[in-house]
Each structure stands twice: as structure tokens, then as C-alpha cells.
Coordinates of C-alpha atoms in Angstrom, one line a residue:
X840 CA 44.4 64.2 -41.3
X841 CA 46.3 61.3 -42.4
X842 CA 45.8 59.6 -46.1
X843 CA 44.2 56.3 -46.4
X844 CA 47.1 53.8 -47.9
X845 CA 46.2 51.1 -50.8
X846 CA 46.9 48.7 -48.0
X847 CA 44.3 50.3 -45.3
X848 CA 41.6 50.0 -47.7
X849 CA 42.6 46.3 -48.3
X850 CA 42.6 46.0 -44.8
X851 CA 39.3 47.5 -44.5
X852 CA 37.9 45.4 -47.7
X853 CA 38.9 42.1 -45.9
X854 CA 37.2 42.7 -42.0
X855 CA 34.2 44.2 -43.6
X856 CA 33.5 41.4 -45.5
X857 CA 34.5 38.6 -43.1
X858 CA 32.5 40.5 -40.8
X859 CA 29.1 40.2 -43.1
X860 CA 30.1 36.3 -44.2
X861 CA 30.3 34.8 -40.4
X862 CA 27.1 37.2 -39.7
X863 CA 25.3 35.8 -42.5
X864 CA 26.4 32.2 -42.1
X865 CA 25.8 31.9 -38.5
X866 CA 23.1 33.9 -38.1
X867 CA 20.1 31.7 -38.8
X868 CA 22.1 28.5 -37.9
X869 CA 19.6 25.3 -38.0
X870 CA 20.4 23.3 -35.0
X871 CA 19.9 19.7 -33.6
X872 CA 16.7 19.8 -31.3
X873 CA 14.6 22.4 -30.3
X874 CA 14.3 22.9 -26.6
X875 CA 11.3 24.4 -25.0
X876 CA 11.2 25.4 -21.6
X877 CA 7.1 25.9 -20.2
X878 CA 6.3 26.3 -17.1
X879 CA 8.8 24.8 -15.5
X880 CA 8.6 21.5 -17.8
X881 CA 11.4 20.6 -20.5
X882 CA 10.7 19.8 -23.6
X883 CA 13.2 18.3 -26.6
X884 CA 11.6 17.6 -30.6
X885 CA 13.9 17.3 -33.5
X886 CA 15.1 20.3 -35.6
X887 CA 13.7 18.5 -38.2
X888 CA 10.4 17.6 -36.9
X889 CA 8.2 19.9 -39.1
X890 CA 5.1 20.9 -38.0
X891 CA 3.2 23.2 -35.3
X892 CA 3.2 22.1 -31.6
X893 CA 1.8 23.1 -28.8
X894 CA 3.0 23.9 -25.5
X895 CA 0.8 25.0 -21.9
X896 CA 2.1 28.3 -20.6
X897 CA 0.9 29.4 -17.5
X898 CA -1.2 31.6 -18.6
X899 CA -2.4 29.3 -21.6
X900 CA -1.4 27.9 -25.5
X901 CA 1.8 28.8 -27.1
X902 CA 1.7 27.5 -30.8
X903 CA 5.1 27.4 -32.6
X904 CA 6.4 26.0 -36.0
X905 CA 9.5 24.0 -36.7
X906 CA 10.3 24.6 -40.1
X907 CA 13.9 23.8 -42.2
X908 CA 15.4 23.1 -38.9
X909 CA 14.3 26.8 -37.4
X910 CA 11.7 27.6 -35.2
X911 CA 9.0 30.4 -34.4
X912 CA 6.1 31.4 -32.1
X913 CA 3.0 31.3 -34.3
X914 CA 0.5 31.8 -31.3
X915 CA 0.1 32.6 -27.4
X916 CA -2.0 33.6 -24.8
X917 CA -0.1 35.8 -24.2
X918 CA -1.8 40.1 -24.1
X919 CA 0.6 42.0 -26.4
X920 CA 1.5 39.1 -28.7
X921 CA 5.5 40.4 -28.8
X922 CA 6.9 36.5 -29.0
X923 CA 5.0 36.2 -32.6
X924 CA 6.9 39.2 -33.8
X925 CA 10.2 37.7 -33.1
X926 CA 9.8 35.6 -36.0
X927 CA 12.4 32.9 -36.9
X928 CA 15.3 32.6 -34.4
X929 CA 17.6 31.2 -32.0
X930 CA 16.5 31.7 -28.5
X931 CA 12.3 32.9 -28.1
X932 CA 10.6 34.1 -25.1
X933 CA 7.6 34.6 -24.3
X934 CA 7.9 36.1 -20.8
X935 CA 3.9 36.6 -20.3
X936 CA 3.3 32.7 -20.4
X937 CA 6.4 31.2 -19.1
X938 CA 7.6 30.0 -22.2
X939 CA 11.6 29.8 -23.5
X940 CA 12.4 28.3 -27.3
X941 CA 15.7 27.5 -27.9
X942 CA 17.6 25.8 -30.5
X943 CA 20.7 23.7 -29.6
X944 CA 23.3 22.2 -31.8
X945 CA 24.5 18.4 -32.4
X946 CA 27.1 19.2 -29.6
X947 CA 24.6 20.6 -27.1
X948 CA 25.4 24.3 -26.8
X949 CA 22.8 26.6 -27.6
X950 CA 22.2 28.9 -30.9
X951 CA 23.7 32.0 -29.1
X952 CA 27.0 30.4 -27.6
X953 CA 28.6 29.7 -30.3
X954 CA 29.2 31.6 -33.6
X955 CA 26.4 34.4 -33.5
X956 CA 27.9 38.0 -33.6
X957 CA 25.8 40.7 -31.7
X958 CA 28.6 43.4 -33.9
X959 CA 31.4 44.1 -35.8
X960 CA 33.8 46.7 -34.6
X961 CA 37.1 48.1 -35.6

């Protein structure tokens, strides 16, 4: 088994934490609009448009909250209630009611296309 060298470790040190600063940074990115997809319909409101909205699903009323330029499911119709665990993100879904949340930045691209990490290997 070989011996670490001072330099590995360094090496180590520097990816480990470069790995945990672009997670954190880009991880709960607040973007320019908030697009919500229902039904079929689009719908755009500003990232910082505060407040609850609704949205028809096609099974009935999904309720989310844009808050500090994020955004979350805070009701549905929906049976098993899954989208209201997903909590604050970048792309929601709730599948049962036909409703897609995501965020998009000033540029247009989407949270997850630019800048979000999924892991960190070596």
C-alpha cells in the first residue's frame, strides 16, 4: 500500500473543499422567474414576487410560495401529497396533477442546467 505524500493530502484538501463551496453556492440558486407548467398552460411570475399562488392541475389546486427568490409546493390535490415534501427547490413536480415548477435564471436556462452538481467524484 502506498504512503499518502504532504502533497496528496493538499490535493485532497483543495477538491474536497471546492467540491462543497460550488455545492453550497449553487445549490439553492434564486433565479429570475418562476415558470409553472399546468396542464398544458405556461405560466411566468417574478422570482421576487412573494406570496402564495395558485395554479389548476388537472386533477385540482396546487398552492405554492415564492419566497427570497425560491419556490415550493405548499398544497395539491394531489393523493399522496409527495410534491409538498420536496420543499424548497429548483425544478418541482407534481406528476398526480400535471403540474411542473421551475426556476429559470436572468439568461433563461433553467436551475438544473447550469451550475448544480448531482456529486463529487475523484
Amino acid at each position: 500500500m502506498k504512503k499518502f505524500l504532504p502533497f496528496d493530502l493538499f490535493l485532497i484538501l483543495v477538491f474536497l473543499s471546492a467540491g462543497i463551496f460550488l455545492s453550497v453556492k449553487f445549490s439553492h440558486q434564486k433565479g429570475g422567474k418562476i415558470v409553472v407548467c399546468a396542464k398544458g398552460e405556461r405560466y411566468a411570475y417574478s422570482s421576487g414576487a412573494e406570496g402564495l399562488y395558485d395554479v389548476q392541475g388537472a386533477i385540482g389546486t396546487t398552492t405554492f410560495e415564492i419566497k427570497n427568490g425560491k419556490v415550493r409546493i405548499v398544497d395539491s390535490a394531489c393523493p399522496n401529497k409527495d410534491c409538498i415534501r420536496q420543499g424548497f427547490g429548483g425544478t418541482l413536480v407534481c406528476l398526480p396533477n400535471d403540474v411542473i415548477i421551475t426556476i429559470e435564471n436572468a439568461d433563461g436556462e433553467t436551475d438544473g442546467e447550469k451550475g448544480k452538481f448531482d456529486a463529487v467524484s475523484f
